XYZ file of N, CA and C in Angstrom:
645
model
N -8.258 -3.305 -31.366
C -8.500 -4.260 -30.282
C -7.722 -5.544 -30.501
N -7.418 -5.878 -31.759
C -6.701 -7.100 -32.089
C -5.334 -7.116 -31.423
N -5.024 -8.218 -30.758
C -3.739 -8.362 -30.110
C -3.637 -7.709 -28.750
N -4.669 -7.013 -28.311
C -4.649 -6.345 -27.023
C -4.891 -7.356 -25.902
N -4.217 -7.156 -24.789
C -4.378 -8.002 -23.616
C -5.236 -7.268 -22.599
N -6.192 -7.982 -22.001
C -7.030 -7.362 -20.982
C -6.194 -7.113 -19.717
N -6.309 -5.926 -19.126
C -5.483 -5.570 -17.957
C -6.055 -6.126 -16.657
N -6.103 -7.427 -16.530
C -6.687 -8.057 -15.344
C -5.859 -7.712 -14.107
N -6.510 -7.100 -13.146
C -5.842 -6.738 -11.899
C -4.989 -5.488 -11.968
N -4.913 -4.840 -13.110
C -4.103 -3.624 -13.253
C -5.003 -2.402 -13.096
N -4.682 -1.572 -12.122
C -5.497 -0.398 -11.831
C -4.756 0.908 -12.089
N -3.616 0.826 -12.783
C -2.811 2.006 -13.063
C -2.979 2.409 -14.520
N -3.543 3.596 -14.744
C -3.850 4.067 -16.090
C -2.599 4.167 -16.959
N -1.530 4.703 -16.402
C -0.291 4.866 -17.174
C 0.261 3.511 -17.603
N 0.226 2.537 -16.708
C 0.726 1.199 -17.032
C -0.107 0.549 -18.131
N -1.419 0.735 -18.066
C -2.314 0.176 -19.089
C -2.028 0.788 -20.442
N -1.869 2.096 -20.485
C -1.663 2.786 -21.759
C -0.278 2.505 -22.340
N 0.730 2.542 -21.522
C 2.086 2.292 -22.016
C 2.315 0.825 -22.335
N 1.564 -0.056 -21.651
C 1.722 -1.489 -21.872
C 0.916 -2.026 -23.034
N 0.106 -1.153 -23.669
C -0.679 -1.572 -24.820
C -1.842 -2.483 -24.475
N -2.320 -2.389 -23.239
C -3.451 -3.215 -22.816
C -4.759 -2.685 -23.404
N -5.752 -3.560 -23.459
C -7.086 -3.169 -23.908
C -7.679 -2.195 -22.894
N -8.213 -1.088 -23.378
C -8.766 -0.067 -22.496
C -10.090 0.435 -23.056
N -11.143 0.334 -22.254
C -12.452 0.869 -22.641
C -12.436 2.367 -22.368
N -12.573 3.148 -23.410
C -12.419 4.598 -23.300
C -13.599 5.243 -22.571
N -13.335 5.664 -21.335
C -14.330 6.387 -20.547
C -13.866 7.813 -20.258
N -12.892 8.265 -21.036
C -12.317 9.579 -20.741
C -13.259 10.739 -21.038
N -14.266 10.520 -21.868
C -15.257 11.576 -22.093
C -16.047 11.819 -20.808
N -16.325 10.747 -20.066
C -17.022 10.881 -18.793
C -16.123 11.547 -17.757
N -14.840 11.220 -17.804
C -13.881 11.854 -16.895
C -13.825 13.356 -17.174
N -13.804 13.717 -18.439
C -13.783 15.130 -18.827
C -15.032 15.840 -18.307
N -16.173 15.196 -18.460
C -17.432 15.784 -17.982
C -17.397 15.979 -16.471
N -16.853 14.998 -15.770
C -16.739 15.064 -14.313
C -15.904 16.266 -13.893
N -14.780 16.444 -14.544
C -13.845 17.514 -14.200
C -14.417 18.893 -14.510
N -15.149 19.000 -15.590
C -15.623 20.302 -16.049
C -16.943 20.753 -15.416
N -17.641 19.848 -14.750
C -18.957 20.207 -14.216
C -19.019 20.290 -12.691
N -17.913 20.005 -12.013
C -17.926 20.067 -10.555
C -16.529 20.049 -9.972
N -16.462 20.137 -8.632
C -15.156 20.203 -7.968
C -14.965 19.145 -6.886
N -16.026 18.868 -6.115
C -15.914 17.928 -5.002
C -16.842 16.731 -5.239
N -16.251 15.526 -5.243
C -17.041 14.331 -5.526
C -16.784 13.223 -4.512
N -17.843 12.426 -4.297
C -17.760 11.218 -3.478
C -18.282 10.049 -4.305
N -17.536 8.945 -4.310
C -17.928 7.775 -5.092
C -17.841 6.527 -4.232
N -18.964 5.829 -4.087
C -19.017 4.572 -3.349
C -19.311 3.429 -4.316
N -18.395 2.474 -4.384
C -18.559 1.295 -5.248
C -17.903 0.097 -4.570
N -18.374 -1.128 -4.874
C -17.690 -2.318 -4.341
C -16.263 -2.389 -4.862
N -15.453 -3.182 -4.210
C -14.080 -3.375 -4.683
C -14.088 -4.027 -6.057
N -13.041 -3.754 -6.828
C -12.885 -4.281 -8.187
C -13.869 -3.660 -9.175
N -14.424 -2.504 -8.836
C -15.360 -1.836 -9.736
C -14.766 -0.575 -10.353
N -13.442 -0.521 -10.439
C -12.795 0.534 -11.204
C -12.521 1.847 -10.505
N -12.699 1.904 -9.175
C -12.455 3.171 -8.471
C -10.994 3.589 -8.557
N -10.104 2.646 -8.331
C -8.671 2.969 -8.345
C -8.209 3.369 -9.741
N -8.760 2.726 -10.772
C -8.398 3.093 -12.140
C -8.904 4.496 -12.470
N -10.096 4.840 -11.983
C -10.617 6.190 -12.191
C -9.700 7.221 -11.543
N -9.268 6.962 -10.317
C -8.375 7.884 -9.628
C -7.049 7.997 -10.371
N -6.537 6.874 -10.847
C -5.281 6.876 -11.594
C -5.413 7.663 -12.899
N -6.562 7.540 -13.553
C -6.819 8.288 -14.787
C -6.870 9.788 -14.513
N -7.553 10.156 -13.449
C -7.634 11.566 -13.062
C -6.258 12.113 -12.697
N -5.458 11.310 -12.018
C -4.119 11.746 -11.640
C -3.275 12.040 -12.877
N -3.336 11.141 -13.863
C -2.581 11.354 -15.104
C -3.078 12.595 -15.840
N -4.396 12.793 -15.856
C -4.980 13.953 -16.527
C -4.531 15.262 -15.874
N -4.651 15.327 -14.547
C -4.301 16.564 -13.855
C -2.797 16.809 -13.822
N -2.005 15.774 -14.043
C -0.561 15.949 -14.145
C -0.139 16.351 -15.558
N -1.140 16.518 -16.425
C -0.876 17.000 -17.778
C -0.205 15.992 -18.692
N -0.399 14.696 -18.427
C 0.251 13.660 -19.232
C -0.554 13.380 -20.506
N -0.515 14.331 -21.384
C -1.305 14.278 -22.620
C -1.006 13.038 -23.461
N 0.248 12.613 -23.472
C 0.645 11.486 -24.321
C -0.092 10.199 -23.969
N -0.541 10.072 -22.725
C -1.260 8.868 -22.312
C -2.682 8.832 -22.859
N -3.177 9.958 -23.331
C -4.553 10.061 -23.805
C -4.654 10.109 -25.330
N -3.538 9.851 -25.998
C -3.554 9.852 -27.455
C -4.504 8.780 -27.989
N -5.383 9.203 -28.891
C -6.340 8.273 -29.463
C -7.606 8.101 -28.653
N -7.676 8.738 -27.495
C -8.858 8.659 -26.641
C -9.678 9.942 -26.769
N -10.920 9.884 -26.295
C -11.812 11.043 -26.400
C -11.222 12.286 -25.744
N -10.528 12.085 -24.623
C -9.972 13.213 -23.884
C -9.008 14.040 -24.730
N -8.281 13.400 -25.621
C -7.301 14.109 -26.438
C -7.955 15.219 -27.255
N -9.159 14.965 -27.759
C -9.858 15.961 -28.561
C -10.631 16.954 -27.697
N -11.092 16.499 -26.540
C -11.916 17.350 -25.686
C -11.099 18.410 -24.952
N -9.950 18.011 -24.423
C -9.128 18.930 -23.647
C -8.173 19.707 -24.554
N -8.178 21.018 -24.402
C -7.330 21.880 -25.239
C -6.126 22.449 -24.477
N -6.242 22.584 -23.160
C -5.234 23.325 -22.400
C -4.144 22.460 -21.764
N -4.521 21.323 -21.189
C -3.579 20.410 -20.524
C -2.699 21.128 -19.501
N -3.374 21.767 -18.557
C -2.688 22.446 -17.458
C -2.235 21.402 -16.431
N -1.031 21.567 -15.913
C -0.513 20.657 -14.896
C -0.816 21.207 -13.508
N -1.467 20.400 -12.675
C -1.824 20.794 -11.316
C -1.073 19.935 -10.301
N -0.809 20.477 -9.114
C -0.236 19.646 -8.050
C -1.292 18.642 -7.573
N -0.919 17.380 -7.485
C -1.854 16.319 -7.107
C -1.405 15.667 -5.803
N -2.314 15.598 -4.833
C -2.068 14.900 -3.571
C -2.947 13.651 -3.571
N -2.313 12.487 -3.710
C -3.027 11.215 -3.829
C -2.790 10.395 -2.566
N -3.862 10.091 -1.859
C -3.798 9.302 -0.630
C -4.526 7.980 -0.841
N -3.807 6.868 -0.711
C -4.393 5.538 -0.882
C -4.412 4.834 0.473
N -5.621 4.703 1.043
C -5.755 4.069 2.354
C -5.983 2.561 2.255
N -5.895 2.022 1.066
C -6.201 0.607 0.850
C -5.009 -0.301 1.119
N -3.865 0.257 1.427
C -2.641 -0.542 1.455
C -2.188 -0.969 2.847
N -2.945 -0.620 3.876
C -2.499 -0.909 5.234
C -3.528 -1.710 6.029
N -3.061 -2.274 7.136
C -3.949 -2.901 8.109
C -4.135 -1.911 9.255
N -5.387 -1.640 9.589
C -5.691 -0.652 10.617
C -6.295 -1.350 11.831
N -5.497 -1.515 12.872
C -5.988 -2.216 14.060
C -5.724 -1.461 15.361
N -5.099 -0.288 15.238
C -4.876 0.589 16.390
C -5.027 2.030 15.926
N -5.302 2.959 16.834
C -5.366 4.369 16.435
C -4.069 4.824 15.782
N -2.942 4.296 16.261
C -1.638 4.692 15.736
C -1.430 4.221 14.298
N -2.064 3.106 13.922
C -1.872 2.586 12.572
C -2.388 3.562 11.521
N -3.529 4.195 11.793
C -4.064 5.202 10.871
C -3.226 6.472 10.925
N -2.864 6.893 12.119
C -2.052 8.103 12.263
C -0.713 7.944 11.544
N -0.117 6.759 11.634
C 1.164 6.511 10.969
C 1.022 6.556 9.447
N -0.093 6.015 8.953
C -0.336 6.038 7.507
C -0.480 7.474 7.010
N -1.287 8.267 7.705
C -1.480 9.663 7.314
C -0.178 10.454 7.451
N 0.566 10.188 8.526
C 1.834 10.885 8.725
C 2.814 10.560 7.599
N 2.834 9.298 7.162
C 3.722 8.901 6.073
C 3.441 9.669 4.794
N 2.159 9.847 4.498
C 1.778 10.608 3.305
C 2.185 12.069 3.454
N 1.944 12.632 4.628
C 2.292 14.034 4.868
C 3.795 14.265 4.745
N 4.584 13.348 5.269
C 6.041 13.472 5.200
C 6.510 13.527 3.744
N 5.941 12.662 2.902
C 6.315 12.644 1.482
C 5.947 13.952 0.796
N 4.758 14.480 1.114
C 4.335 15.754 0.518
C 5.176 16.909 1.040
N 5.557 16.837 2.328
C 6.376 17.910 2.913
C 7.777 17.938 2.308
N 8.259 16.802 1.825
C 9.550 16.776 1.137
C 9.494 17.618 -0.138
N 8.309 17.699 -0.725
C 8.120 18.455 -1.964
C 7.785 19.915 -1.680
N 6.865 20.132 -0.733
C 6.322 21.475 -0.532
C 6.769 22.142 0.774
N 7.612 21.471 1.529
C 8.123 22.068 2.753
C 7.221 21.834 3.953
N 7.719 22.188 5.115
C 6.961 22.022 6.354
C 7.072 23.271 7.207
N 6.159 23.380 8.160
C 6.115 24.532 9.056
C 6.051 24.004 10.495
N 7.047 24.303 11.322
C 7.103 23.773 12.691
C 5.861 24.060 13.526
N 5.162 25.134 13.226
C 3.975 25.489 14.014
C 2.787 24.579 13.712
N 2.883 23.818 12.629
C 1.794 22.900 12.270
C 1.991 21.584 13.015
N 1.279 21.417 14.104
C 1.508 20.279 14.992
C 0.641 19.060 14.670
N -0.626 19.284 14.380
C -1.539 18.154 14.156
C -1.494 17.687 12.704
N -2.019 16.487 12.463
C -2.091 15.958 11.104
C -2.909 16.881 10.205
N -4.033 17.353 10.742
C -4.922 18.217 9.963
C -4.246 19.539 9.617
N -3.538 20.127 10.580
C -2.859 21.401 10.331
C -1.759 21.232 9.292
N -1.057 20.123 9.348
C -0.002 19.859 8.364
C -0.599 19.692 6.966
N -1.737 18.998 6.885
C -2.418 18.805 5.604
C -2.850 20.157 5.031
N -3.427 21.002 5.876
C -3.823 22.346 5.442
C -2.623 23.115 4.898
N -1.512 23.055 5.634
C -0.323 23.782 5.228
C 0.237 23.286 3.901
N 0.209 21.981 3.705
C 0.704 21.399 2.457
C -0.143 21.867 1.273
N -1.456 21.836 1.433
C -2.350 22.286 0.363
C -2.064 23.743 0.016
N -1.926 24.567 1.052
C -1.681 25.995 0.838
C -0.344 26.239 0.144
N 0.703 25.566 0.609
C 2.031 25.762 0.016
C 2.121 25.211 -1.399
N 1.456 24.080 -1.641
C 1.452 23.505 -2.991
C 0.820 24.481 -3.975
N -0.270 25.086 -3.559
C -0.968 26.068 -4.394
C -0.077 27.286 -4.664
N 0.574 27.768 -3.623
C 1.429 28.952 -3.760
C 2.661 28.670 -4.618
N 3.304 27.533 -4.372
C 4.548 27.210 -5.069
C 4.335 26.849 -6.532
N 3.236 26.155 -6.821
C 2.981 25.717 -8.195
C 2.201 26.752 -9.006
N 1.570 27.693 -8.306
C 0.777 28.694 -9.006
C -0.506 28.126 -9.588
N -0.917 26.971 -9.070
C -2.149 26.328 -9.522
C -2.872 25.728 -8.324
N -4.186 25.623 -8.433
C -4.966 24.988 -7.380
C -4.610 23.500 -7.282
N -4.910 22.919 -6.142
C -4.493 21.556 -5.821
C -5.600 20.541 -6.098
N -5.193 19.349 -6.520
C -6.122 18.237 -6.739
C -5.926 17.220 -5.615
N -7.023 16.808 -4.969
C -6.987 15.842 -3.877
C -7.692 14.555 -4.330
N -6.982 13.430 -4.264
C -7.548 12.143 -4.649
C -7.358 11.162 -3.492
N -8.462 10.641 -2.961
C -8.397 9.705 -1.831
C -9.049 8.387 -2.233
N -8.274 7.308 -2.152
C -8.753 5.974 -2.513
C -9.060 5.181 -1.243
N -10.283 4.632 -1.166
C -10.730 3.801 -0.036
C -10.697 4.575 1.287
N -11.430 5.675 1.332
C -11.486 6.514 2.536
C -11.966 5.739 3.758
N -12.789 4.687 3.535
C -13.440 3.986 4.637
C -12.737 2.704 5.071
N -11.588 2.381 4.509
C -10.879 1.144 4.856
C -10.609 1.032 6.353
N -10.112 2.088 7.017
C -9.884 1.963 8.457
C -11.164 1.649 9.233
N -12.256 2.330 8.904
C -13.503 2.119 9.640
C -14.102 0.747 9.365
N -13.946 0.245 8.153
C -14.424 -1.096 7.840
C -13.677 -2.149 8.651
N -12.397 -1.926 8.847
C -11.590 -2.884 9.611
C -11.856 -2.788 11.105
N -12.512 -1.714 11.526
C -12.797 -1.533 12.953
C -14.242 -1.888 13.304
N -14.979 -2.468 12.372
C -16.359 -2.871 12.655
C -16.369 -3.873 13.810
N -17.181 -3.598 14.796
C -17.238 -4.450 15.980
C -16.444 -3.895 17.145
N -15.642 -2.888 16.883
C -14.859 -2.227 17.927
C -15.251 -0.757 17.945
N -16.218 -0.425 18.786
C -16.777 0.931 18.796
C -15.754 1.993 19.170
N -14.858 1.655 20.080
C -13.849 2.624 20.519
C -12.889 2.960 19.377
N -12.414 1.919 18.683
C -11.500 2.128 17.562
C -12.201 2.831 16.409
N -13.462 2.448 16.188
C -14.266 3.068 15.132
C -14.383 4.576 15.371
N -14.654 4.956 16.614
C -14.785 6.372 16.957
C -13.457 7.095 16.769
N -12.372 6.454 17.161
C -11.050 7.059 17.021
C -10.728 7.327 15.552
N -10.972 6.339 14.694
C -10.714 6.505 13.265
C -11.591 7.606 12.671
N -12.854 7.611 13.065
C -13.799 8.602 12.544
C -13.361 10.013 12.916
N -12.962 10.213 14.162
C -12.535 11.540 14.618
C -11.251 11.991 13.910
N -10.322 11.056 13.742
C -9.055 11.381 13.064
C -9.308 11.792 11.627
N -10.126 11.008 10.921
C -10.382 11.289 9.504
C -11.221 12.547 9.317
N -12.183 12.773 10.214
C -13.009 13.975 10.091
C -12.144 15.227 10.222
N -11.239 15.238 11.191
C -10.353 16.380 11.372
C -9.420 16.529 10.172
N -8.896 15.403 9.678
C -7.959 15.426 8.561
C -8.617 15.984 7.307
N -9.806 15.466 6.978
C -10.492 15.925 5.777
C -11.083 17.320 5.937
N -11.137 17.802 7.180
C -11.604 19.167 7.406
C -10.714 20.190 6.725
N -9.484 19.776 6.418
C -8.549 20.666 5.719
C -9.084 21.064 4.349
N -9.892 20.204 3.753
C -10.438 20.516 2.429
C -11.368 21.719 2.499
N -12.125 21.811 3.589
C -13.028 22.954 3.722
C -12.258 24.227 4.029
N -11.281 24.126 4.935
C -10.544 25.322 5.336
C -9.675 25.871 4.204
N -9.260 24.991 3.273
C -8.416 25.414 2.159
C -9.167 25.370 0.825
N -10.456 25.549 0.891
C -11.303 25.447 -0.304
C -10.800 26.327 -1.458
N -10.323 27.501 -1.143
C -9.853 28.418 -2.182
C -8.623 27.933 -2.921
N -7.943 26.941 -2.352
C -6.723 26.400 -2.978
C -6.975 25.075 -3.700
N -8.217 24.614 -3.706
C -8.502 23.286 -4.252
C -9.242 23.369 -5.594
N -8.677 22.728 -6.578
C -9.259 22.664 -7.916
C -10.303 21.566 -8.021
N -9.976 20.403 -7.448
C -10.810 19.215 -7.631
C -10.507 18.235 -6.504
N -11.533 17.508 -6.058
C -11.333 16.477 -5.048
C -12.267 15.304 -5.322
N -11.729 14.095 -5.247
C -12.529 12.877 -5.361
C -12.153 11.959 -4.215
N -13.167 11.531 -3.457
C -12.953 10.609 -2.353
C -13.784 9.361 -2.617
N -13.125 8.198 -2.651
C -13.825 6.964 -2.976
C -13.798 5.986 -1.804
N -14.767 5.080 -1.812
C -14.819 4.049 -0.787
C -15.766 2.946 -1.184
N -15.894 1.972 -0.312
C -16.766 0.827 -0.570
C -18.175 1.091 -0.070
N -18.271 1.871 1.012
C -19.560 2.102 1.652
C -19.847 3.597 1.795
N -21.072 3.876 2.203
C -21.462 5.256 2.497
C -21.639 5.483 3.998
N -21.453 4.414 4.793
C -21.823 4.541 6.201
C -21.001 5.572 6.955
N -19.775 5.803 6.514
C -18.949 6.794 7.194
C -19.022 8.169 6.575
N -19.718 8.272 5.437
C -19.718 9.537 4.694
C -20.303 10.683 5.512
N -21.444 10.440 6.162
C -22.125 11.513 6.891
C -21.272 12.027 8.035
N -20.660 11.094 8.799
C -19.892 11.511 9.968
C -18.514 12.054 9.608
N -17.857 11.437 8.635
C -16.493 11.841 8.286
C -16.473 13.118 7.453
N -17.428 13.254 6.537
C -17.437 14.401 5.625
C -18.555 15.385 5.924
N -19.008 15.418 7.168
C -20.145 16.277 7.510
C -19.857 17.751 7.260
N -18.595 18.156 7.322
C -18.249 19.560 7.097
C -18.196 19.908 5.612
N -18.107 18.881 4.752
C -18.025 19.131 3.312
C -19.420 19.073 2.697
N -20.179 20.139 2.889
C -21.560 20.145 2.419
C -21.674 20.323 0.912
N -20.519 20.503 0.238
C -20.543 20.649 -1.219
C -20.059 19.382 -1.930
N -20.048 18.253 -1.200
C -19.581 16.990 -1.759
C -20.686 16.361 -2.601
N -20.409 16.189 -3.879
C -21.389 15.659 -4.827
C -21.267 14.142 -4.914
N -22.315 13.419 -4.529
C -22.302 11.953 -4.537
C -22.607 11.441 -5.947
N -21.618 10.776 -6.563
C -21.787 10.252 -7.922
C -21.790 8.724 -7.922
N -22.219 8.128 -6.826
C -22.189 6.673 -6.702
C -23.084 5.972 -7.721
N -24.069 6.684 -8.250
C -24.958 6.101 -9.269
C -24.483 6.444 -10.681
N -23.329 7.082 -10.773
C -22.766 7.550 -12.042
C -22.386 6.393 -12.943
């Protein structure tokens, strides 16, 4: 611990580990999370470590063993299998029109399609997401990991505007419906947010979503 700098404002696990910052080892809990379930929902206030947890999971599922040297995970995990990871961060945009959310989701899909290809018959955002998950699984020979940071940011920004709120809710419900339709291709999924108010309506089709908000 001597000489270590606290990573104030840093939410990237790789940056913390490579930069020699002070890190409280919670990787044993991460290992337990991964080994005991597949679909998780986590609601916490901002600045409570959600993004760092997602970043840690991303590094783990990408098989970056070197980042876990000296941590509990290094001894717990024996296989270090690399999985395709689809990470969606909704915390980085301003959502004030239906198109603003659609553009954000489309941007993520375009980046994933550069890696896993696209299919002209997939017209909607949800269909494209389904296709990406399926192709990633087929091409990599491994199930897919889905990580979503701040799932509720668009709906929080639309509080007071019922029409926009409904539009965002419908878009996200259809988009996340891909997780259910492609369940056989998914290894692990974590969706985080600040509130639970949108959980019932947005994730109503995901009846296997384990709420770990008290974790």
